[in-house]
XYZ file of C-alpha atoms in Angstrom:
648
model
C -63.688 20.226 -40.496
C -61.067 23.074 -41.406
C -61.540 24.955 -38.369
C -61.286 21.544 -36.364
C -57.969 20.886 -38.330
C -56.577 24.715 -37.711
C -57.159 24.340 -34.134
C -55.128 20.874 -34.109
C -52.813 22.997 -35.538
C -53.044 25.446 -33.741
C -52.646 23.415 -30.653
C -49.692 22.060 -32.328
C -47.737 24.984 -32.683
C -48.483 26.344 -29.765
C -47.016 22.945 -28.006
C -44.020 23.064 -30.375
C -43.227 26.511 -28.904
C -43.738 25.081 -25.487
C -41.449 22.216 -26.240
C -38.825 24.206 -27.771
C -38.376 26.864 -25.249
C -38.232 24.190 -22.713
C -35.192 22.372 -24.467
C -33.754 26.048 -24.679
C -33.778 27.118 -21.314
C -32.497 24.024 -20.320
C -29.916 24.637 -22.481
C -29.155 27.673 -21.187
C -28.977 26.265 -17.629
C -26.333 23.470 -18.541
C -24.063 25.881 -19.985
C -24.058 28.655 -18.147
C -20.514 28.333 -16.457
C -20.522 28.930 -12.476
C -17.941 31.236 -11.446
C -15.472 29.996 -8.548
C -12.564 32.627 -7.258
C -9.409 31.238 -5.726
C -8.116 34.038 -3.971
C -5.055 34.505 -1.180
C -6.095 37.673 0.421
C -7.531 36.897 3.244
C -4.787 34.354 4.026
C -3.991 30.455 3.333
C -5.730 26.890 4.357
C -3.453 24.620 6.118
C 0.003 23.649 4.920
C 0.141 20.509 2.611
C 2.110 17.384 4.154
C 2.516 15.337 0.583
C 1.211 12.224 -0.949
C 2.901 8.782 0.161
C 2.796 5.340 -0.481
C 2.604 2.379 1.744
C 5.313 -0.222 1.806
C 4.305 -3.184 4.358
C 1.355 -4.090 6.176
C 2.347 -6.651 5.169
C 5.367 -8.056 2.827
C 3.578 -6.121 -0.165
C 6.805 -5.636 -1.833
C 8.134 -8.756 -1.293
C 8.918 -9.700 -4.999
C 10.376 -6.689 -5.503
C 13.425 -7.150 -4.792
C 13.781 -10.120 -6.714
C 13.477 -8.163 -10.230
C 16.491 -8.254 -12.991
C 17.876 -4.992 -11.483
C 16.986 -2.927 -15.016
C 12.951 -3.716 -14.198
C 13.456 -2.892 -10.628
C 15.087 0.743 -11.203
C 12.240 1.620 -13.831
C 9.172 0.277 -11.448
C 11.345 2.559 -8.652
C 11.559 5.549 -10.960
C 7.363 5.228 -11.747
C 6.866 6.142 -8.178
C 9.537 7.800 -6.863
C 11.933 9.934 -8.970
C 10.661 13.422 -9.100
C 8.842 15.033 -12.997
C 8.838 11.446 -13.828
C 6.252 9.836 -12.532
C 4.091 9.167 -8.854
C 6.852 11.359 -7.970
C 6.042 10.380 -4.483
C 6.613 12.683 -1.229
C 6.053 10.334 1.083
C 7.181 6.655 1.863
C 6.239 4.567 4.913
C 7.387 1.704 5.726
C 6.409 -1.446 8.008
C 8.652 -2.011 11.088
C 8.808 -5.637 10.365
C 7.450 -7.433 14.314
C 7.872 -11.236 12.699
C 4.493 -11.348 12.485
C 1.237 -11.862 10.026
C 0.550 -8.116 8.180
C -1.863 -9.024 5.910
C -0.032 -10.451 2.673
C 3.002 -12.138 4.620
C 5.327 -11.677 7.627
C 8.454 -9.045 7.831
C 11.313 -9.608 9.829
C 12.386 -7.631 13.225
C 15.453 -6.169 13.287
C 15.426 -7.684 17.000
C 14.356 -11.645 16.500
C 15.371 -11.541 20.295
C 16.362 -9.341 23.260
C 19.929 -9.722 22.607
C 19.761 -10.324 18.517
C 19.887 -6.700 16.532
C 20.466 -7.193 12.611
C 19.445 -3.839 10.605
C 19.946 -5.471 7.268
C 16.750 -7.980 7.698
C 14.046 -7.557 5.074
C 13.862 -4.989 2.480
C 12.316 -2.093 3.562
C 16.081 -0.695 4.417
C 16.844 -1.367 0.659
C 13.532 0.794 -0.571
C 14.257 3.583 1.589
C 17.581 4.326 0.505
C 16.513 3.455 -3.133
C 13.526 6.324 -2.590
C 16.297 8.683 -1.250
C 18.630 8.135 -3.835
C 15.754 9.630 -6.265
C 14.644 12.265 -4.147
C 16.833 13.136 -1.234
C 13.720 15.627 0.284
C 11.574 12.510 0.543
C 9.750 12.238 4.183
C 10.350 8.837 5.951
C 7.683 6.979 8.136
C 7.774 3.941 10.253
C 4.837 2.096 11.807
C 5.154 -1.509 14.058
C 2.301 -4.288 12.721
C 3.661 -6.576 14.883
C 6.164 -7.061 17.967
C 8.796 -9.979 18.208
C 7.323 -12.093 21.260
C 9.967 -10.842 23.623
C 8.351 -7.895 23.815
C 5.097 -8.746 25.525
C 6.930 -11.326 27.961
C 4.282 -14.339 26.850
C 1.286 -11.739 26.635
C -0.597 -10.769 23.424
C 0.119 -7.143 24.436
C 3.018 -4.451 23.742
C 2.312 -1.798 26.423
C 2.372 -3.813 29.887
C 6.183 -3.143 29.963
C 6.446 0.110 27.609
C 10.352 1.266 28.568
C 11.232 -2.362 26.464
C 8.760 -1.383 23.456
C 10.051 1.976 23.277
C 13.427 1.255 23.262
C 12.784 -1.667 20.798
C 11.607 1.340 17.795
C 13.533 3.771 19.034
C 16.620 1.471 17.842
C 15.028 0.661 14.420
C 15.224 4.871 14.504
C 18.750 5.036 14.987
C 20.137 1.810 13.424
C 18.043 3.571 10.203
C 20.576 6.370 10.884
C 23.740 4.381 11.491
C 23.481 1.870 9.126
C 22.030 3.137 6.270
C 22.196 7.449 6.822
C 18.232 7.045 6.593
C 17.026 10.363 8.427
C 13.255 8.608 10.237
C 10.633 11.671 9.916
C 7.917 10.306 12.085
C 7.166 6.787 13.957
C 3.910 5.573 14.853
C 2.147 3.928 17.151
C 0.842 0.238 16.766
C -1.107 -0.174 13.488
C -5.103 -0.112 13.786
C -4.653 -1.497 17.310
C -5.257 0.278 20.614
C -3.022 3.096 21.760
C -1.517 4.498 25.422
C -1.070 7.104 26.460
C 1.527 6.234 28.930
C 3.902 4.671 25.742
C 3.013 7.659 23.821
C 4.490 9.845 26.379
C 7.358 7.609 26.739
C 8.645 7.084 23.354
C 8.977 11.096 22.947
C 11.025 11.168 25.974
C 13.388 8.654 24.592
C 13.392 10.109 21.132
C 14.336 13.592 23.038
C 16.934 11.741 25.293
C 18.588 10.127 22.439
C 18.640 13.529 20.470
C 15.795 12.608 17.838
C 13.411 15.762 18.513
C 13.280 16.055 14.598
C 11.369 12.744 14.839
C 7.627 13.715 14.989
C 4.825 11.056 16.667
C 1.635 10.309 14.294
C -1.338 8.791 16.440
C -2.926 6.412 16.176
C -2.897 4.763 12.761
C -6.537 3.769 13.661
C -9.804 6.118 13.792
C -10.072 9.675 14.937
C -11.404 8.509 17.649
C -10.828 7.804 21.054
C -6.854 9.510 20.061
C -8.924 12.589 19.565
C -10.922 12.741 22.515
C -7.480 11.800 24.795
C -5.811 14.835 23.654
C -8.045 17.141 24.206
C -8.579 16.076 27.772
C -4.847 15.411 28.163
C -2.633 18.778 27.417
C 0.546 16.325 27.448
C 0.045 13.956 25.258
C -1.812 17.054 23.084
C 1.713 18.061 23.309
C 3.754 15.234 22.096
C 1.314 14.267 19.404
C 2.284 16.110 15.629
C -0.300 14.388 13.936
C -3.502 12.778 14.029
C -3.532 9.827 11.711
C -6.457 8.106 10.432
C -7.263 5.204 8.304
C -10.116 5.385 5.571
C -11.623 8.514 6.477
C -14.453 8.438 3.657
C -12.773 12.172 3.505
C -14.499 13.269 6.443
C -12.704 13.926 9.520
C -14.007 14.902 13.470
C -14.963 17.994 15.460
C -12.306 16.508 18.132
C -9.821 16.176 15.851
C -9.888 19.649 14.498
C -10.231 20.982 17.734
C -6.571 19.793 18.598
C -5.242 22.137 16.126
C -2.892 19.273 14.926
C -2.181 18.219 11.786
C -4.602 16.071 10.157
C -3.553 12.985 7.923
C -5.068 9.966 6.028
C -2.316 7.968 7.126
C -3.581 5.052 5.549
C -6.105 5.089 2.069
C -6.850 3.569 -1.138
C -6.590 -0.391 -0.610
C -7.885 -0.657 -3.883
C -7.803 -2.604 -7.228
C -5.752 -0.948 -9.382
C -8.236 -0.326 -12.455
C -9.391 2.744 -13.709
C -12.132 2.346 -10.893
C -9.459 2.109 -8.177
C -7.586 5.063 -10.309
C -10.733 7.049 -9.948
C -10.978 6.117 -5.993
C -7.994 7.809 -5.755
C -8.253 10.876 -8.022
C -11.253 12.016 -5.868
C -10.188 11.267 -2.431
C -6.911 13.211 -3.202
C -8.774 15.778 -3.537
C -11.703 15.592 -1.842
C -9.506 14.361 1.578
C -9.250 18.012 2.190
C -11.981 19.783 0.570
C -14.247 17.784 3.116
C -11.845 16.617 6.020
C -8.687 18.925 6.035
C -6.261 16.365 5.934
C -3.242 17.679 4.520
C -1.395 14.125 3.479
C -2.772 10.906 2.008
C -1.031 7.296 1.926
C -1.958 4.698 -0.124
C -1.957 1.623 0.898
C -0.425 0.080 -0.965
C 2.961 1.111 -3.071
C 3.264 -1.443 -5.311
C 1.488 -4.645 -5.423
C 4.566 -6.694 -5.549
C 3.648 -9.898 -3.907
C 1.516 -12.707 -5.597
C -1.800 -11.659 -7.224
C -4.025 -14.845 -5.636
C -2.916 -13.267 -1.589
C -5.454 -11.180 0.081
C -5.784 -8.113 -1.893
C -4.141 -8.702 -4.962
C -3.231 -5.822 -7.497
C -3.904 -3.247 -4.452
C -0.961 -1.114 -5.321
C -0.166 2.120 -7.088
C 0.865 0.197 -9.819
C 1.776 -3.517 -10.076
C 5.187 -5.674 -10.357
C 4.366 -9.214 -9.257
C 6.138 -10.939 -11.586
C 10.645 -11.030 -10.701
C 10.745 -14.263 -12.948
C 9.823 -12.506 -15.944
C 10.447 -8.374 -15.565
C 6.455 -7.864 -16.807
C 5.300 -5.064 -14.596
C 2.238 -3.094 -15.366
C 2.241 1.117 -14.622
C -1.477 1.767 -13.785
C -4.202 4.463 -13.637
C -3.121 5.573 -10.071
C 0.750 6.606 -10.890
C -0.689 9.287 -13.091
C -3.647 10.390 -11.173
C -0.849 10.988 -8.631
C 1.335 12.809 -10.931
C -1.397 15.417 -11.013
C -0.794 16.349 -7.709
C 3.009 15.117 -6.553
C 4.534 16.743 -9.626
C 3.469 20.463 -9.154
C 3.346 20.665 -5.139
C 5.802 20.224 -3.099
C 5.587 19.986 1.046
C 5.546 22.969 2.577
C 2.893 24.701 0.334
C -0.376 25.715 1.402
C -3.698 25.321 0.814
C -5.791 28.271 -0.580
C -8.593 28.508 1.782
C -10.661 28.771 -1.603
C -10.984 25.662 -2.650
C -14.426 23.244 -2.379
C -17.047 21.005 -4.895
C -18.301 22.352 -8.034
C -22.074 22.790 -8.226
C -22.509 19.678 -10.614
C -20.284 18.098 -8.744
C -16.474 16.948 -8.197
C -13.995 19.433 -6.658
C -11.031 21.637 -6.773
C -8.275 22.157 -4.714
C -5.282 24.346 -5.086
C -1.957 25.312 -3.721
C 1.001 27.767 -3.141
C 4.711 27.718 -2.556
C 3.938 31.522 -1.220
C 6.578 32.423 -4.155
C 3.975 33.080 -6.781
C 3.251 29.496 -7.962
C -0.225 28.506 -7.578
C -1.279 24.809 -8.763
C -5.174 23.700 -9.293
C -6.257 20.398 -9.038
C -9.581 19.445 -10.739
C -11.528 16.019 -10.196
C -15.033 15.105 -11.737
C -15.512 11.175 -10.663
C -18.664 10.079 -11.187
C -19.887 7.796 -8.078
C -19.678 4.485 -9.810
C -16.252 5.211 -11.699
C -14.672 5.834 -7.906
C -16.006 3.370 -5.634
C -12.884 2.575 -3.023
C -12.607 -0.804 -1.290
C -13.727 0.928 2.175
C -15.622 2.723 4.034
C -18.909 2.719 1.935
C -19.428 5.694 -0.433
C -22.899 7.379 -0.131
C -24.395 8.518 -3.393
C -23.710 11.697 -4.956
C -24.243 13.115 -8.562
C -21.641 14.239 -10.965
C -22.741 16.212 -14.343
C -20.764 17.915 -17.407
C -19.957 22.101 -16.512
C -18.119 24.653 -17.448
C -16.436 26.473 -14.485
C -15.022 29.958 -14.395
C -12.069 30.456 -12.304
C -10.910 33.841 -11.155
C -7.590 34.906 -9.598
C -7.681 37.116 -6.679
C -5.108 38.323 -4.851
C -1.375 37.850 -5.500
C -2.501 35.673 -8.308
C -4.309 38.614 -10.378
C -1.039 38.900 -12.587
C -0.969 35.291 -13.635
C -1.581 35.302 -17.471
C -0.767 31.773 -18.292
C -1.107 28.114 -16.864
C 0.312 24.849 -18.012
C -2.233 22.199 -18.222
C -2.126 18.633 -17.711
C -5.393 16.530 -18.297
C -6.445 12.989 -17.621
C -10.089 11.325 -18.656
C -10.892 7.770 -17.723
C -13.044 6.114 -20.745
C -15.483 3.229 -19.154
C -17.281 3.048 -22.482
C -14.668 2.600 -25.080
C -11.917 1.683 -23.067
C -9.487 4.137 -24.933
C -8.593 6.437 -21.718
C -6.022 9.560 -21.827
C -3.287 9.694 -18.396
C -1.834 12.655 -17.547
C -1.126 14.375 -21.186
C 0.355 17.950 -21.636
C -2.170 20.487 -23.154
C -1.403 23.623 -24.994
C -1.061 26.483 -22.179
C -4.419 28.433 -20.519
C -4.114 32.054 -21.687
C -5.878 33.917 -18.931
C -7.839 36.869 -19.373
C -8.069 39.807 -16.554
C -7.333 36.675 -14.250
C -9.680 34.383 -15.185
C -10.191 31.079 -17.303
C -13.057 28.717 -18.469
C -13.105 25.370 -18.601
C -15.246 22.951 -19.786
C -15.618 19.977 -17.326
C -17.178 16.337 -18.599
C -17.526 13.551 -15.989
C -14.444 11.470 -14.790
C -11.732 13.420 -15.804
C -9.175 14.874 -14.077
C -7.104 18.537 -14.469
C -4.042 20.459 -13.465
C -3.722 23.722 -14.206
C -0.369 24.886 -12.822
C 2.266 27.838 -13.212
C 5.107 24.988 -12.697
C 6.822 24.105 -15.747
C 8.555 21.057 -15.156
C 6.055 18.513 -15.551
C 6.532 15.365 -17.667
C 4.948 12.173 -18.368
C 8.904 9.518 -18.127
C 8.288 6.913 -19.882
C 10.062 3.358 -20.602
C 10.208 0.804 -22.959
C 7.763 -1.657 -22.820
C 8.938 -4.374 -20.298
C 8.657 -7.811 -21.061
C 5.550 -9.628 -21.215
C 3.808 -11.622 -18.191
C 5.010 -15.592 -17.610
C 3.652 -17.843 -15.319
C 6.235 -18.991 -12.561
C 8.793 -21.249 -13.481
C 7.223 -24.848 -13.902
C 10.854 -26.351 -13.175
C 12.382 -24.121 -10.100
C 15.421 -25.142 -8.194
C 17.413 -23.249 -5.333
C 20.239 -24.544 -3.501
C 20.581 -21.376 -1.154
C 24.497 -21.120 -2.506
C 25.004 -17.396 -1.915
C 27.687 -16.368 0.305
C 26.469 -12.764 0.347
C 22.986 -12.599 -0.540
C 21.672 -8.632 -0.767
C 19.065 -9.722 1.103
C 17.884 -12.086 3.796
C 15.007 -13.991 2.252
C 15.774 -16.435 -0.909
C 13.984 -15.632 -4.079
C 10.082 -15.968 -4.504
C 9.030 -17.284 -0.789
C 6.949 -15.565 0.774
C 6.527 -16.301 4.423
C 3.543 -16.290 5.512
C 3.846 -17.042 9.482
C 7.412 -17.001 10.679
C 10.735 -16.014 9.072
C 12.810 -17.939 6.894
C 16.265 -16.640 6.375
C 19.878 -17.453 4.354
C 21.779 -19.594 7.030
C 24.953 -20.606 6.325
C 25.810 -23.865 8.409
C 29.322 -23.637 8.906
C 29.247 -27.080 11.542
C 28.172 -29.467 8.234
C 31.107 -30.530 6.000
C 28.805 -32.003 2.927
C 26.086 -30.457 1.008
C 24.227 -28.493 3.473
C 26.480 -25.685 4.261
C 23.984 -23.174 2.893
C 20.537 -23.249 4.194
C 17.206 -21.708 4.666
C 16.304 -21.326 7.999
C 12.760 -20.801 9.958
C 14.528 -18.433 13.282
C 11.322 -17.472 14.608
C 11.142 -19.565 17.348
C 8.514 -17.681 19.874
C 5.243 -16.330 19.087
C 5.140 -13.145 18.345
C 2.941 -10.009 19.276
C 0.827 -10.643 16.705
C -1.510 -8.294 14.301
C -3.793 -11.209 13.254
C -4.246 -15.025 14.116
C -1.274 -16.301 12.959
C -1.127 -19.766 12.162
C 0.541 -21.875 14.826
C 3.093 -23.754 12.265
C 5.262 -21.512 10.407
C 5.208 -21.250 6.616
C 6.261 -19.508 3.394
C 5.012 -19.931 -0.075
C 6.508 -20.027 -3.536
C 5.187 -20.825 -7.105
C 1.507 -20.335 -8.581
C -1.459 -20.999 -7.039
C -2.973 -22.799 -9.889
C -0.674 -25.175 -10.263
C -2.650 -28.964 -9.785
C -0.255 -31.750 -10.190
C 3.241 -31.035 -9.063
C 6.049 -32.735 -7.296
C 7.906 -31.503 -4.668
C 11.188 -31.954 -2.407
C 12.978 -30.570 -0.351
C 16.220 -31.370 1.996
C 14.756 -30.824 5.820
C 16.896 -30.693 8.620
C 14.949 -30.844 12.491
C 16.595 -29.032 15.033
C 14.388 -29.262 17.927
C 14.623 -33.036 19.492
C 11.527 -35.048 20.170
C 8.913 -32.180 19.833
C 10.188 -30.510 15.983
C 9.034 -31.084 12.771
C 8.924 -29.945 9.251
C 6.155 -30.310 6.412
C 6.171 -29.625 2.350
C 2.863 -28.813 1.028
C 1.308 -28.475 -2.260
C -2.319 -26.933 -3.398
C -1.927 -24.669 -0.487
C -5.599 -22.511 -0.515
C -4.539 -19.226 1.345
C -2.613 -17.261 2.403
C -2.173 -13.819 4.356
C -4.851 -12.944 7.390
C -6.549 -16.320 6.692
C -3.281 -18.682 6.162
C -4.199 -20.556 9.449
C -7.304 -21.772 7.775
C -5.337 -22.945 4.927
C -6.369 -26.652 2.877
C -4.104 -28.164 0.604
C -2.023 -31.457 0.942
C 0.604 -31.437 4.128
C 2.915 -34.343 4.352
C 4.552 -34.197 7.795
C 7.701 -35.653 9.452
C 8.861 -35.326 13.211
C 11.246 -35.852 15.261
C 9.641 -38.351 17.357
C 9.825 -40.582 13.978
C 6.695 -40.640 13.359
C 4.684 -38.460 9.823
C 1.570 -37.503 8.355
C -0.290 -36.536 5.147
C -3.024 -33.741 6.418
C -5.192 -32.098 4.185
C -4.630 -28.452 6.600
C -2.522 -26.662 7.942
C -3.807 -27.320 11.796
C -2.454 -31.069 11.021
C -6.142 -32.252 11.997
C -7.680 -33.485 8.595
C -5.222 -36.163 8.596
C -5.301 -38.302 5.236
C -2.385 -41.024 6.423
C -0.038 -41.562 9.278
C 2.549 -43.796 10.371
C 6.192 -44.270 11.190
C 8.779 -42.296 9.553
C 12.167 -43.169 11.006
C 13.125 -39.323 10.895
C 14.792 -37.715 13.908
C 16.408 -34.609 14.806
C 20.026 -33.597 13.783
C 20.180 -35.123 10.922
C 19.307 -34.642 7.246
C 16.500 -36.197 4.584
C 15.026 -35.512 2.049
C 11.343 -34.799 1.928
C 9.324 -35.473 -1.474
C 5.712 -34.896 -2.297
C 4.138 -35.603 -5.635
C 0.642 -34.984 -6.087
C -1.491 -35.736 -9.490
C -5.020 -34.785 -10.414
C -6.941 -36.862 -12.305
C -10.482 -35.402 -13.968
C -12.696 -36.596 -16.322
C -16.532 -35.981 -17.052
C -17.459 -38.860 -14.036
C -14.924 -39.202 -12.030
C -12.437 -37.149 -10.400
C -9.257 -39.008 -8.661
C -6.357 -37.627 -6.529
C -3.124 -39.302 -6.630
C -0.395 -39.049 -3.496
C 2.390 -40.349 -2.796
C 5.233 -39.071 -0.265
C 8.977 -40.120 0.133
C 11.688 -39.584 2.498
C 15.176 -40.813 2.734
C 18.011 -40.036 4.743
C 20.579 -37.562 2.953
């Protein structure tokens, strides 16, 4: 019985050890830091282009510009002033086409063939505001659209490519003469087929018109087929600068490297701004050239400033939706840019050094070639950085400690500034972009020890800093009582508060042949289809208010200027908006100039509730007056309509 108890024991013990030298050596393994040199001796990666953000695509800072100015200078200071906050590089813009982009239309500078207005819209307004806080900021425009003139009743912009070209070639140069906005580079036509022939073309123009500084990104789309035409064309190999590409997945083609062209995300992100979306972006940042070499990345979007219930709401770097009552909200994304916009600048390199860490995440890092060196540090976890698009394969991300050791002309570096961000999806207490006490290096190196979904800078630059306002005022529903008589005489810009058009362009007009109360007007101008991005809806429209809004009533003064064929409608409980607005339910009530109206339950007119005579005609004014009421209870539910009209 002893000796059977002693062996137990004896077993025991002898497991115990087993057990314990086990836990050790794994231990052992999970500390151990791995060793990673960034080193300049043997020459630099490719030279960095900057971080940007995306204005347009479509109308995604429409509200904007409708802020109390105070709001509006603080949400422009988050992303552009420089040490402040995104401290952005980069701003592109939409060459407003009239058309459909995705969250509402922008307007053409060129309605027409013989109409040219280069104070339409508001992307004029943001790039001067994005100069005024940093004057070295690079300029981009890209066409979504086309005005219809353009493809002379076709679908199409290229079948008559001398008129296309000289259509952006004057948004170029009225940037220049109206507003002294220097245009960096110009695009192509946005995620839509390129050619070659226009290519070729609109660098012959710029040239001719003395705009060589103007470089040509191509094609806004996928590496491919842009990549395969330039290396089997030498010419347009020549007049391409840069190879643009839309949600790479940070990968990027043999083809495209080939060229020896720059390489771009030209368009990224197109997320939800949470600290999931904030993590998206902290690893593709990086990762976007650790795996793919592009040297710039775009976000798409700048700042969700259009209404949250659109297609892709909150899709932004940060988020001002709401002009009625100031509330904006700086996110997770503003900072994780910080890390890299605020101690880079373009025009440094790349170390060819840089790569993922054995446990996963990845390092980059840069150089002015003056002695500063910056390293950025990223440690998402799949899950915590899922993007919107393309799918992300699985990968594994565990705490490390890393050794880093200068080589090079970085050997004398004995200190670093740090800056350190951690997202928190347990406790929801999360630390953005906050100043640490300095890195003391020793013989050139440093040790770090890296936990899942954080974020690093260690930098030699010394003029970081987290700006900071006071909080802004808290979020309001829209206005349950809103009014606007279109009385402005100057207006700063051409759309009235809060609409959003959605297919067509509504713009101040001020009627100078009517002697009452109708002098100033809002007016649709968009009178021919445009060269459209998406299916636009066939009737035009613009949205204001909130989309949850049930019983409401509505009116509006309408004025038909088209005899016999035009028409106007006021809707309520409209369902969509953006890519899908064609599809749109709610309740239409319709008048024409054929005196005749309708109550529709869609957009297309062809769910049609009611119809009968209206009286109304064109060339002359009534008013128009919807009032709908919603009636629930436990067994019933009961909608109320009724519609009015009378002559003004």
């Amino acid at each position: 019985m002893n000796m059977a108890v002693k062996q137990n024991i004896s077993v025991f013990k002898f497991q115990g050890i087993v057990s314990i030298f086990v836990i050790f050596c794994s231990y052992v393994f999970a500390c151990r830091a791995q060793s990673y040199i960034l080193d300049d001796e043997k020459g630099l990666g490719r030279e960095f282009d900057g971080i940007g953000g995306l204005s347009g695509g479509g109308a995604t800072s429409r509200l904007l510009v409708n802020y109390p100015e105070s709001y509006r200078s603080q949400v422009l200071d988050y992303l552009f002033k420089p040490n402040f906050g995104a401290s952005l590089h980069i701003l592109k813009v939409e060459i407003g086409g009239d058309a459909q982009t995705t969250d509402g239309t922008e307007p053409s500078h060129m309605h027409y063939e013989d109409d040219e207005n280069y104070f339409r819209g508001y992307e004029w307004w943001l790039m001067r505001e994005a100069k005024k806080r940093n004057p070295n900021i690079t300029l981009i425009g890209l066409p979504w659209a086309f005005p219809g003139w353009i493809g002379r009743g076709k679908n199409w912009p290229y079948d008559y490519p001398d008129i296309t070209v000289y259509y952006v070639v004057s948004w170029i140069i009225g940037a220049k003469q109206y507003h002294d906005l220097d245009i960096d580079y110009v695009g192509i036509w946005n995620e839509r087929n390129f050619d070659s022939k226009y290519i070729k073309l609109l660098r012959y123009t710029l040239d001719k018109h003395g705009l060589e500084r103007v470089k040509i990104i191509a094609s806004d789309n996928l590496w491919e087929p842009i990549s395969l035409f330039m290396m089997l064309d030498t010419e347009l190999r020549d007049v391409v600068d840069v190879i643009g590409a839309h949600y790479p997945g940070t990968y990027t083609v043999a083809d495209a490297v080939k060229t020896g062209k720059k390489l771009w995300s030209s368009e990224d992100y197109s997320s939800f701004n949470d600290d999931i979306g904030g993590g998206c972006w902290a690893r593709i940042l990086n990762q976007n050239y650790v795996n793919g070499l592009m040297t710039s990345t775009i976000s798409w979007n700048l700042v969700a400033s259009y209404y949250e219930d659109l297609p892709f709401g909150k899709d932004g770097l940060m988020t001002a939706q709401e002009p009625w009552s100031g509330n904006y909200l700086v996110e997770s994304p503003i900072w994780i840019t910080a890390h890299t916009t605020q101690f880079t600048q373009p025009g440094w390199s790349y170390l060819q050094t840089v790569g993922h860490f054995k446990h996963g995440g990845s390092y980059v890092a840069l150089t002015d070639g003056l002695g500063n060196l910056t390293i950025v540090i990223e440690t998402m976890t799949h899950n915590h950085s899922v993007c919107i698009r393309p799918p992300l394969p699985g990968f594994n991300v565990s705490a490390q400690n890393a050794t880093f050791s200068l080589k090079g002309s970085f050997s004398t570096i004995t200190v670093l500034q740090v800056w350190y961000s951690r997202f928190d999806f347990k406790t929801r207490k999360p630390t953005y972009f906050k100043q640490l006490s300095p890195m003391k290096l020793s013989d050139g190196s440093f040790t770090l020890n890296l936990n899942v979904d954080e974020v690093y800078t260690l930098t030699t630059i010394t003029t970081g800093k987290k700006g900071s306002y006071p909080k802004p005022p808290d979020s309001k529903p829209f206005p349950k009582k809103y009014l606007d008589d279109f009385n402005v005489r100057n207006p700063s810009f051409t759309e009235a508060p809060y609409f959003a058009d959605q297919t067509g362009v509504f713009e101040y007009f001020i009627n100078m042949s009517d002697p009452g109360d109708h002098v100033f007007t809002l007016r649709q101008v968009v009178t021919q289809r445009p060269v459209t991005w998406v299916a636009d809806a066939d009737q035009t429209i613009s949205v204001i208010g909130d989309h949850s809004w049930q019983n409401m009533t509505v009116s509006c003064d309408i004025y038909i200027e088209t005899a016999n064929k035009g028409g106007v409608f006021v809707a309520g409980r409209v369902t969509k908006g953006g890519g899908e607005v064609r599809n749109t339910k709610g309740i239409f009530f319709w008048v024409f100039a054929d005196g005749t109206y309708k109550v529709t339950n869609d957009l297309r007119g062809e769910i049609v509730l009611t119809e009968g005579l209206s009286g109304t005609r064109a060339g002359v004014w009534h008013t128009l007056t919807l009032r709908i009421e919603v009636s629930i209870s436990l067994s019933s539910f009961r909608l109320r309509l009724q519609w009015h009209l009378s002559l003004c």
